[in-house]
Tab-separated table of C-alpha atoms and ligand atoms in Angstrom:
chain	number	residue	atom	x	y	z
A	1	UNK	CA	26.112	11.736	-11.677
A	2	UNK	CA	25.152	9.113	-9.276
A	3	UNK	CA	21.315	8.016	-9.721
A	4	UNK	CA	18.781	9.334	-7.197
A	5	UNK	CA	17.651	7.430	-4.492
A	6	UNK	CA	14.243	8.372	-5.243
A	7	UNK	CA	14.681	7.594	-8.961
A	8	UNK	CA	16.251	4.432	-8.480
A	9	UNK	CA	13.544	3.292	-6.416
A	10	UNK	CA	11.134	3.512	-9.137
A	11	UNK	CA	13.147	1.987	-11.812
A	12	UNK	CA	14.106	-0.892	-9.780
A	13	UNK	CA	10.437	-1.487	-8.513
A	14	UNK	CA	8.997	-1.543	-11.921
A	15	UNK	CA	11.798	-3.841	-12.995
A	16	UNK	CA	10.400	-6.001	-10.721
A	17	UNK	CA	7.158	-6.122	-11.924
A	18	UNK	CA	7.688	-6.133	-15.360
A	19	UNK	CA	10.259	-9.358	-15.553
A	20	UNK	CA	7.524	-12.148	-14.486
A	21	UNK	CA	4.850	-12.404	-17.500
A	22	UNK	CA	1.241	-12.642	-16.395
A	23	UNK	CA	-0.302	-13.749	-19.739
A	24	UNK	CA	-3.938	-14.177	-18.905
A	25	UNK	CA	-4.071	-10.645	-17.517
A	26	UNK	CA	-3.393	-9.457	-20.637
A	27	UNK	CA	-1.622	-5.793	-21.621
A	28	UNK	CA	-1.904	-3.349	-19.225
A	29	UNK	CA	-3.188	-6.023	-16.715
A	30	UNK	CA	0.173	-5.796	-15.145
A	31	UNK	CA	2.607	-8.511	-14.494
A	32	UNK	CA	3.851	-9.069	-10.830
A	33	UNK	CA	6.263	-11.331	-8.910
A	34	UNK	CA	5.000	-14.786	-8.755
A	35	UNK	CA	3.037	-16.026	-6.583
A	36	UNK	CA	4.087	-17.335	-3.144
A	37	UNK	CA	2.945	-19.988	-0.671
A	38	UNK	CA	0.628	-17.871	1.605
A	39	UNK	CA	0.214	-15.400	-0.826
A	40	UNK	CA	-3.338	-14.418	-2.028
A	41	UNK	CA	-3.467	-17.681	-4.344
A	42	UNK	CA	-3.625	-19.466	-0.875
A	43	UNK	CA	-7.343	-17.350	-0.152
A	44	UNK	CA	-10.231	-19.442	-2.261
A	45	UNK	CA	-13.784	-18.315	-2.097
A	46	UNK	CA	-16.091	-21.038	-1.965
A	47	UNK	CA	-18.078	-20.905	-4.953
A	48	UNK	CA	-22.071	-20.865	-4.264
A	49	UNK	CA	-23.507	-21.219	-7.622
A	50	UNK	CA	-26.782	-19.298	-6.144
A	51	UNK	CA	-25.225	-16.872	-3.988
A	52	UNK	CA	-25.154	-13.896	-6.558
A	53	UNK	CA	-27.688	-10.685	-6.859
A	54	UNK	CA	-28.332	-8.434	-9.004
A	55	UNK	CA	-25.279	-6.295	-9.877
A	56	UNK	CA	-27.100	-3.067	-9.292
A	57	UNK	CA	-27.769	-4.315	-5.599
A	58	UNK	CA	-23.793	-3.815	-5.156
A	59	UNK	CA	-22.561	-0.767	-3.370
A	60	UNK	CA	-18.907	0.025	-3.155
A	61	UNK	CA	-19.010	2.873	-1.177
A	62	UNK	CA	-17.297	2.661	2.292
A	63	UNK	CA	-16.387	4.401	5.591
A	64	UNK	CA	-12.723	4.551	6.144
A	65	UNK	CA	-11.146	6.529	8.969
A	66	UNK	CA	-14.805	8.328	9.610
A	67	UNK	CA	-14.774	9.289	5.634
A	68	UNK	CA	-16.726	8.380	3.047
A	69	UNK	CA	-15.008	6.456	0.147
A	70	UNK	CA	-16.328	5.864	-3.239
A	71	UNK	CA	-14.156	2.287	-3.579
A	72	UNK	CA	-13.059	0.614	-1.241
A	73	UNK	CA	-9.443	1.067	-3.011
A	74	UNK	CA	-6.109	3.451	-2.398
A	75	UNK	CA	-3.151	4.385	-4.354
A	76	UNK	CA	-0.223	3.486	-1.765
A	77	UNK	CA	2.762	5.484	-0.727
A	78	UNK	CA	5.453	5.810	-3.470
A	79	UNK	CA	7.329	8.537	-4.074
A	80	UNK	CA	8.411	12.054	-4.574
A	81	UNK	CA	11.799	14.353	-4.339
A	82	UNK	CA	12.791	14.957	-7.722
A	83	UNK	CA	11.694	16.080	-11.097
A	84	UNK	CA	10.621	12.727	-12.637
A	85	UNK	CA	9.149	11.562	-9.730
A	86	UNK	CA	7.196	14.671	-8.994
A	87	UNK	CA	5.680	14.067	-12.378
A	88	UNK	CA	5.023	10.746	-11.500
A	89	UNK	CA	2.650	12.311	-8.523
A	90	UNK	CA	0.896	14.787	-10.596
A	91	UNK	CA	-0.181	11.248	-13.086
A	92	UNK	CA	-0.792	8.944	-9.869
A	93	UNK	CA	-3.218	11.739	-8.262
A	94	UNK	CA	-4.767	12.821	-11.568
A	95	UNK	CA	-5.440	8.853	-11.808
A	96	UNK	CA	-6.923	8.625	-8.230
A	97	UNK	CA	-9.204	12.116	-8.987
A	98	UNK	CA	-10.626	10.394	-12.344
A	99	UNK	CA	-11.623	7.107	-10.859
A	100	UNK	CA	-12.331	8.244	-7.124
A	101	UNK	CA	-9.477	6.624	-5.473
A	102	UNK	CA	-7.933	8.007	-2.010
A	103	UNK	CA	-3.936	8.136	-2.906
A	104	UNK	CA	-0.473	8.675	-0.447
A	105	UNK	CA	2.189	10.335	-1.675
A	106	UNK	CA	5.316	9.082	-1.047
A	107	UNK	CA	7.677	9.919	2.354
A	108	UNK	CA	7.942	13.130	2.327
A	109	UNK	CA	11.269	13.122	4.320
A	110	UNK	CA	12.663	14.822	0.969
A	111	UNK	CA	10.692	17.863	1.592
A	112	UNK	CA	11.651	18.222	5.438
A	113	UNK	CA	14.911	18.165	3.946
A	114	UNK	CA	14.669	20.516	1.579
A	115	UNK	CA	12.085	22.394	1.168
A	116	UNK	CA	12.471	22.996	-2.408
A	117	UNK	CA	11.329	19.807	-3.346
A	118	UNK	CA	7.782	20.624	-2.338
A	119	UNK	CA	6.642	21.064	-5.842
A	120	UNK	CA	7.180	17.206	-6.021
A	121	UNK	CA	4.164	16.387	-3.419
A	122	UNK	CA	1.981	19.540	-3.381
A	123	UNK	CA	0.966	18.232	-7.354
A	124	UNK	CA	-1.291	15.111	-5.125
A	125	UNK	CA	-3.324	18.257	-3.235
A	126	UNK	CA	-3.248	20.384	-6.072
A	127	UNK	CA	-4.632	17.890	-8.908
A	128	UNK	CA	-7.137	16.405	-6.864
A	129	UNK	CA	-8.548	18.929	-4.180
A	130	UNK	CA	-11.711	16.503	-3.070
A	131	UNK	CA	-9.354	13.639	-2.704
A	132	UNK	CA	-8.791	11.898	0.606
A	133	UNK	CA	-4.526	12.192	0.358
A	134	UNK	CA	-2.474	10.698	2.670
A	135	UNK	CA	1.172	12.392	3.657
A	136	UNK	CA	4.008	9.643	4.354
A	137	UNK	CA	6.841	9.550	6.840
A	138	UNK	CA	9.372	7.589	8.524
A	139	UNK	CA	9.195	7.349	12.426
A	140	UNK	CA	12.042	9.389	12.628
A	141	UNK	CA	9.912	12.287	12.247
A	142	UNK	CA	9.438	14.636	14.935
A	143	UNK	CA	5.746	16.234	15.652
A	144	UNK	CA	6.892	19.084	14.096
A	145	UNK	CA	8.128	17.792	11.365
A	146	UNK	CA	5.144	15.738	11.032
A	147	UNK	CA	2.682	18.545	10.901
A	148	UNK	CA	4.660	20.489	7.953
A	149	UNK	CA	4.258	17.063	5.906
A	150	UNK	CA	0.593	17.259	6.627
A	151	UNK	CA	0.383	21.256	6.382
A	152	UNK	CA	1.874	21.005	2.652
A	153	UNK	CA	-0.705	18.939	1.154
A	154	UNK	CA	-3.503	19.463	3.405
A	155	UNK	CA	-3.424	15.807	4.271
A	156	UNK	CA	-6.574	14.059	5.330
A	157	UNK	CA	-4.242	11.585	7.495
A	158	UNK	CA	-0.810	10.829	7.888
A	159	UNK	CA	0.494	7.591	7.072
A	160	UNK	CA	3.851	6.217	9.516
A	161	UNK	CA	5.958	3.736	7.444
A	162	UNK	CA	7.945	0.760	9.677
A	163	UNK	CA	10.584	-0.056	6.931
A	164	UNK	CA	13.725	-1.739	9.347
A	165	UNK	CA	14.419	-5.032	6.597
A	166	UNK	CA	14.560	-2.041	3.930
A	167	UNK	CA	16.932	0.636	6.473
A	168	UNK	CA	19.463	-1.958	6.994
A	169	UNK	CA	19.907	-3.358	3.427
A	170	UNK	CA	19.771	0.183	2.347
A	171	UNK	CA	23.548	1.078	2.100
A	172	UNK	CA	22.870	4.692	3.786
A	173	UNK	CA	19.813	3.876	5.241
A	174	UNK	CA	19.160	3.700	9.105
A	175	UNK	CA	20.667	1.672	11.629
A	176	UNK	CA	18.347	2.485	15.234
A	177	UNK	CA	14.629	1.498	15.531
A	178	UNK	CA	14.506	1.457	19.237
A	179	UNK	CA	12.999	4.891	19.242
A	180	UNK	CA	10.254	3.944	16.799
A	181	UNK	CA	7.144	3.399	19.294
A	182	UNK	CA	7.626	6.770	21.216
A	183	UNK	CA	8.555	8.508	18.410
A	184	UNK	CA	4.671	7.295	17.140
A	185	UNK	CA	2.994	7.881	20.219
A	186	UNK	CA	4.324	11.373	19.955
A	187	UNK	CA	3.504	12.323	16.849
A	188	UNK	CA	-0.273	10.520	17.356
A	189	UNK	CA	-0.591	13.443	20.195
A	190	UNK	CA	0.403	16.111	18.140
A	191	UNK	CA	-1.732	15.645	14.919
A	192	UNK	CA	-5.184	16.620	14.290
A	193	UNK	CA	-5.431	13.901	11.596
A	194	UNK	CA	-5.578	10.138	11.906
A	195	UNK	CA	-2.173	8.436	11.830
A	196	UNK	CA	-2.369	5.180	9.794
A	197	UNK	CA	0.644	3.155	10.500
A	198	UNK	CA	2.287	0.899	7.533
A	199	UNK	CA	4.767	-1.626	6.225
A	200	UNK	CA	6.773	-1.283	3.299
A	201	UNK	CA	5.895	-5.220	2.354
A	202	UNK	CA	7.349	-7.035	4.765
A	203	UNK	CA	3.787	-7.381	6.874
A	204	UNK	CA	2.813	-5.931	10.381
A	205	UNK	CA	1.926	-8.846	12.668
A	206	UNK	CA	-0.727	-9.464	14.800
A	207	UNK	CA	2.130	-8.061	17.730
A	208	UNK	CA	2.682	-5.201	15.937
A	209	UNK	CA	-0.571	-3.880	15.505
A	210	UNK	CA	-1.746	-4.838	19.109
A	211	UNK	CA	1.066	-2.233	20.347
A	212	UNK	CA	0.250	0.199	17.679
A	213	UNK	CA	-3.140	0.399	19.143
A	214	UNK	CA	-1.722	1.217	22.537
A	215	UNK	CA	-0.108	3.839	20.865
A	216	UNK	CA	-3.158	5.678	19.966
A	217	UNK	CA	-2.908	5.210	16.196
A	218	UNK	CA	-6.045	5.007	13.759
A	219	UNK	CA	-5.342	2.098	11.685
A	220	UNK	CA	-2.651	-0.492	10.400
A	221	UNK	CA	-2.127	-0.931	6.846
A	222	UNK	CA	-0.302	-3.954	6.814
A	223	UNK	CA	1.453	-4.065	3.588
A	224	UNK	CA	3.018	-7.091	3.810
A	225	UNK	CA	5.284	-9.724	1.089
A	226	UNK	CA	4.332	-10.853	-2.230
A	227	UNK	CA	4.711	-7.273	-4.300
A	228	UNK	CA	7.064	-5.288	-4.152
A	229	UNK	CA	10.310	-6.288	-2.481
A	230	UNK	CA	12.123	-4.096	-0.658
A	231	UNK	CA	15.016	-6.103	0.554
A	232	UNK	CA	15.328	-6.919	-3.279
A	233	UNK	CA	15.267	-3.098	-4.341
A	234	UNK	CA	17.992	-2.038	-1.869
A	235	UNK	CA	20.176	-5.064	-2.472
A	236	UNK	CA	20.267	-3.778	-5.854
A	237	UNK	CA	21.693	-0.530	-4.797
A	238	UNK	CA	24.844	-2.397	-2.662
A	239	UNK	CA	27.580	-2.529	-4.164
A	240	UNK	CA	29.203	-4.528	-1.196
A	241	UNK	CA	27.867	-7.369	1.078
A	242	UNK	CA	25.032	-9.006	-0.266
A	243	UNK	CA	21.577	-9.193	1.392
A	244	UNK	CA	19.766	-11.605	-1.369
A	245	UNK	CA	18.788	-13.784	1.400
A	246	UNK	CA	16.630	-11.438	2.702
A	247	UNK	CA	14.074	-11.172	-0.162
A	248	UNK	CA	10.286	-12.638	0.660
A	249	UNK	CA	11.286	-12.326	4.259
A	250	UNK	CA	7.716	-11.003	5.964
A	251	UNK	CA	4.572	-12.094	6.328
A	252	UNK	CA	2.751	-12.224	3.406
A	253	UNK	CA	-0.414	-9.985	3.442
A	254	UNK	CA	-3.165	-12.625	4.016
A	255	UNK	CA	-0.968	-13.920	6.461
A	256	UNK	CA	-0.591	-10.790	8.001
A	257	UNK	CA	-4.484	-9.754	7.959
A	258	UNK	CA	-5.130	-13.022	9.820
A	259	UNK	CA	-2.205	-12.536	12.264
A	260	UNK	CA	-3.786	-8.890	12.753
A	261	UNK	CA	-7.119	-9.363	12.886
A	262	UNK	CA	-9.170	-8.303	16.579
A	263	UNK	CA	-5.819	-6.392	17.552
A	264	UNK	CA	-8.298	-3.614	18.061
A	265	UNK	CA	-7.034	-1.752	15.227
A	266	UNK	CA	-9.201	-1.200	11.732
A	267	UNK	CA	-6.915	-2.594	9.195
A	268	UNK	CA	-6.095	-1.930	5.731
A	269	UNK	CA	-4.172	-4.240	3.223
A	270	UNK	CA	-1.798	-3.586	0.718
A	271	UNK	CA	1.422	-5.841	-0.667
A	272	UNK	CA	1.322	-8.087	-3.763
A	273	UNK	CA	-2.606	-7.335	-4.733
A	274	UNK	CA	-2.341	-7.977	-8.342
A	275	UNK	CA	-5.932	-7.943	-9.303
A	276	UNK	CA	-9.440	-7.359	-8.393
A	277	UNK	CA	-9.869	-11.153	-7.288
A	278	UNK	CA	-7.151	-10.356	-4.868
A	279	UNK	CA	-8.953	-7.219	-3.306
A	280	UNK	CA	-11.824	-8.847	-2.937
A	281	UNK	CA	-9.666	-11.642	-1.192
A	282	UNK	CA	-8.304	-8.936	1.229
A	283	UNK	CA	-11.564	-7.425	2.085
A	284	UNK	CA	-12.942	-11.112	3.152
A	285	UNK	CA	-10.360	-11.645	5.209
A	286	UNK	CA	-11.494	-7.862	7.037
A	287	UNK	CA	-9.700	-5.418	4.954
A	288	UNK	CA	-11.716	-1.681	5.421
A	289	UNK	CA	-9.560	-1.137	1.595
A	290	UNK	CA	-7.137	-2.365	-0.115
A	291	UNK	CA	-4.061	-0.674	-1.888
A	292	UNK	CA	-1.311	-1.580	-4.120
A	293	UNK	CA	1.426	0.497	-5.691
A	294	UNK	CA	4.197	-1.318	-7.728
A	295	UNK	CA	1.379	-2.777	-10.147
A	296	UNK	CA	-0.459	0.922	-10.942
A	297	UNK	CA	3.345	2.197	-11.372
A	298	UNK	CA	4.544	-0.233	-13.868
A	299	UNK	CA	0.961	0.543	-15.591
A	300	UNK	CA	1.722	4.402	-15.411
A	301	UNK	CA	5.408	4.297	-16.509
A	302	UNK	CA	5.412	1.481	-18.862
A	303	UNK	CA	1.530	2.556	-20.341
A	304	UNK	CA	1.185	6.333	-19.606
A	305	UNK	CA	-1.821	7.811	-17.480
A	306	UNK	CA	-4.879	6.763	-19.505
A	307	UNK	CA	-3.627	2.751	-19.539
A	308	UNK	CA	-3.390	3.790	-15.700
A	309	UNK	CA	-7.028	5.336	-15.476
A	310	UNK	CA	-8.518	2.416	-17.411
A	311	UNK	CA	-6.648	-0.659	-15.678
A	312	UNK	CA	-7.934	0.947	-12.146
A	313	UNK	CA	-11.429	1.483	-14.169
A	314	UNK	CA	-11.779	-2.242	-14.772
A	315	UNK	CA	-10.267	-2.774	-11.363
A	316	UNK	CA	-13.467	-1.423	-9.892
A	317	UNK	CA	-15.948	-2.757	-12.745
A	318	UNK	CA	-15.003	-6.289	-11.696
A	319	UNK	CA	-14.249	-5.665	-8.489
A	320	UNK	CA	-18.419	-4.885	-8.784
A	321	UNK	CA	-18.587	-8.132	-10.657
A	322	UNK	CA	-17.102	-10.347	-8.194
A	323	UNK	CA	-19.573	-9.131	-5.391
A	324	UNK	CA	-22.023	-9.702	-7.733
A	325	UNK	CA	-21.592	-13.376	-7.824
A	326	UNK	CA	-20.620	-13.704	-3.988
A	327	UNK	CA	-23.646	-11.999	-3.217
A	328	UNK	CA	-22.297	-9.264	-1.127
A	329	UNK	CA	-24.026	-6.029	-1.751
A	330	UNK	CA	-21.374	-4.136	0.595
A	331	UNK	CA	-17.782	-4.325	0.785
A	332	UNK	CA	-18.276	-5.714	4.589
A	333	UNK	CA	-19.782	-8.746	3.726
A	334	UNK	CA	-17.241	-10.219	1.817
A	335	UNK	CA	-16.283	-11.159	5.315
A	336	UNK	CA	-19.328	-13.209	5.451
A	337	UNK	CA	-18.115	-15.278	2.435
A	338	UNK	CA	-16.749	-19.108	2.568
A	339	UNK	CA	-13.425	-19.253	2.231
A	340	UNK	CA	-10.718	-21.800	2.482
A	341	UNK	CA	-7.337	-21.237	3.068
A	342	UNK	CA	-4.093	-23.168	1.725
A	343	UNK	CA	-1.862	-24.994	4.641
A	344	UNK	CA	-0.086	-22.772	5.299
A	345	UNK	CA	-2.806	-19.839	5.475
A	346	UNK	CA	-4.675	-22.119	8.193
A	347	UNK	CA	-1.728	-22.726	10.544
A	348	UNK	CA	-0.930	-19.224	10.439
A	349	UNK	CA	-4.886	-18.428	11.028
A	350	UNK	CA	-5.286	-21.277	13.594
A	351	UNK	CA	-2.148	-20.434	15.782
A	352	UNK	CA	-3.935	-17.611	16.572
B	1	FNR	C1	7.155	2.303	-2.173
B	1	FNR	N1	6.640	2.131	-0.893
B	1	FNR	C2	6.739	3.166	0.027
B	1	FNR	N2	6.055	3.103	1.196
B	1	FNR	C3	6.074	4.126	2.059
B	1	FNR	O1	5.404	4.050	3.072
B	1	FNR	N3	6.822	5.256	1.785
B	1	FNR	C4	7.541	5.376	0.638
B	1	FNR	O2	8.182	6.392	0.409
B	1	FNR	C5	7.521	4.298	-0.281
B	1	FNR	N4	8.241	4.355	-1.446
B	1	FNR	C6	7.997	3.420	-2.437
B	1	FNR	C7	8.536	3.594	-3.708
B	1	FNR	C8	8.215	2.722	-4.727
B	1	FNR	C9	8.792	2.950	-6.091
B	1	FNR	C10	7.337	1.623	-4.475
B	1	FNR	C11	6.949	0.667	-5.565
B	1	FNR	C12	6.845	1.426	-3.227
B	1	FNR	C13	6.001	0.863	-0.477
B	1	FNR	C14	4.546	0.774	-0.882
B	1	FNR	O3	3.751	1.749	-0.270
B	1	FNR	C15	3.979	-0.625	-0.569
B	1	FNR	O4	3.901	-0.809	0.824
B	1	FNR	C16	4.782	-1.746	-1.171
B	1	FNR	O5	5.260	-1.379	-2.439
B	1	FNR	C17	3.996	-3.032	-1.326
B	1	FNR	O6	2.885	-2.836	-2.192
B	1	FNR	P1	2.867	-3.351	-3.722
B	1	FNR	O7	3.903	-2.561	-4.456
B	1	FNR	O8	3.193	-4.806	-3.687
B	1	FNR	O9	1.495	-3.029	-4.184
């Protein structure tokens, strides 16, 4: 039988993170693609020997969308649609529930489908019933269609992906984006949740996000390059006409947070965070949260749920840490911070 979509997806992403080595993070600190140019590696706090405080002054609770969060931290859209991955969404949300985390399932085109695969996304509602859970789609989706995603889990928002690099190296994927924007603005009318609007890793620019906010949506997440690669997971499902070139096309996503920065849209950032150093990096440069996916994956399927619970555990203890020594009692004024920014960071910020 031919693999799943869905399936393949997952197997192919956590081959990705598992083939680069990333020694000094240790076991279950999760290896990821290497870093890039741009990437987070290119974001440097300035170290101020006698900025820190007292750890107890930190506070990582935050206001996202109008809600309160506990960390400033998300489980990003993945999957759903079959058996496996199902289970995998019962683990990811039982995760998020133990350590306070607000989680997305995956796009939940599957279930519009079919309804019969709704046992594969109601497990995020049903697992964690305080949770702030996000329901995923495509802009293909029609209001309608958009409220039954949200109806199932009782979604707290909806998230929109913009995935065109992944559609066209897909093999069956999509070939017509014009209809994207009013397709958006539609289903932003029709919901009574906030629509967050999001990448697949390629990066929303500073553009991007500017017209998103004309279209009425909530926030950006920009999920851009240096995780995950899309163009890399597809190409491995062609058997015919190769796409290779295409992988780390995108903005990476401190690139992208400085491109999309005052587009009058709170932004969130997700793509290639690999560690608490890098979430802290994101929230300085004005990140409201920060999400990643691949990396807890790889920790869930390669470890099992409690290496899972305990890497996102130490994610947040050191997360605390770091503000400790920056001296930023609040997730907001890491923004406050010195930073300096590699080359090609500071063109991108100064074109601006
Ligand atoms: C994804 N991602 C994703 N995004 C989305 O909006 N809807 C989806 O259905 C999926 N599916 C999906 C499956 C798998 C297996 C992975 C690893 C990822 C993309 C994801 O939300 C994120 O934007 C990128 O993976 C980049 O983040 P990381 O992986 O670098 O942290």
């Amino acid at each position: 039988m031919t693999e799943n979509r869905k399936d393949a997806h997952v197997r192919l992403a956590v081959a990705q993170h598992v083939e680069v080595p990333a020694p000094r993070l240790g076991r279950g600190g999760g290896a990821s693609p290497a870093a890039r140019p741009g990437g987070f590696d290119d974001v440097r706090f300035v170290h101020h020997a006698l900025a820190g405080i007292d750890r107890e002054q930190v506070d990582l609770r935050t206001t996202v969308l109008g809600r309160a969060w506990t960390t400033p931290l998300y489980i990003n859209a993945m999957t759903g649609g079959t058996a496996e991955t199902g289970r995998i969404n019962r683990s990811l949300a039982i995760a998020a529930r133990e350590t306070g985390l607000a989680i997305a399932t995956g796009s939940m085109s599957p279930y519009l489908k079919d309804e019969s695969t709704a046992g594969t996304f109601s497990p995020v509602r049903d697992e964690y019933p305080d949770g702030f859970v996000m329901a995923n789609l495509n802009a293909n989706a029609t209001p309608e269609q958009a409220r039954r995603a949200v109806g199932l889990i009782e979604a707290d928002a909806l998230q929109i992906h913009l995935n065109p690099v992944q559609e066209i190296v897909m093999p069956e994927g999509d070939r017509s984006f014009g209809h994207w924007a009013g397709s958006i603005e539609a289903i932003v009318k029709a919901l009574d949740v906030p629509v967050i609007v999001k990448e697949v890793g390629f990066g929303l620019s500073g553009r991007t996000v500017a017209l998103l906010a004309e279209l009425g949506v909530a926030a950006a997440d920009v999920a851009g390059s240096g995780g995950t690669d899309f163009a890399r997971i597809e190409n491995g499902r062609r058997e015919h006409g190769d796409y290779a070139y295409l992988e780390g096309w995108g903005l990476s996503t401190p690139a992208a947070l400085l491109d999309a920065r005052d587009q009058g849209l709170p932004l969130l950032a997700s793509g290639g965070v690999r560690h608490p150093l890098d979430v802290a990096r994101a929230l300085a440069l004005g990140a409201r949260a920060v999400g990643a996916s691949g990396p807890f994956l790889t920790t869930l399927v390669t470890d099992g749920l409690d290496a899972l619970v305990a890497r996102i555990t130490t994610w947040i203890d050191q997360l605390t840490a770091l503000m400790t020594i920056l001296g930023a009692r609040r997730t907001g004024d890491l923004t406050a911070c010195d930073i300096q920014l590699g080359d090609s960071l500071s063109r991108a910020a100064g074109s601006r």
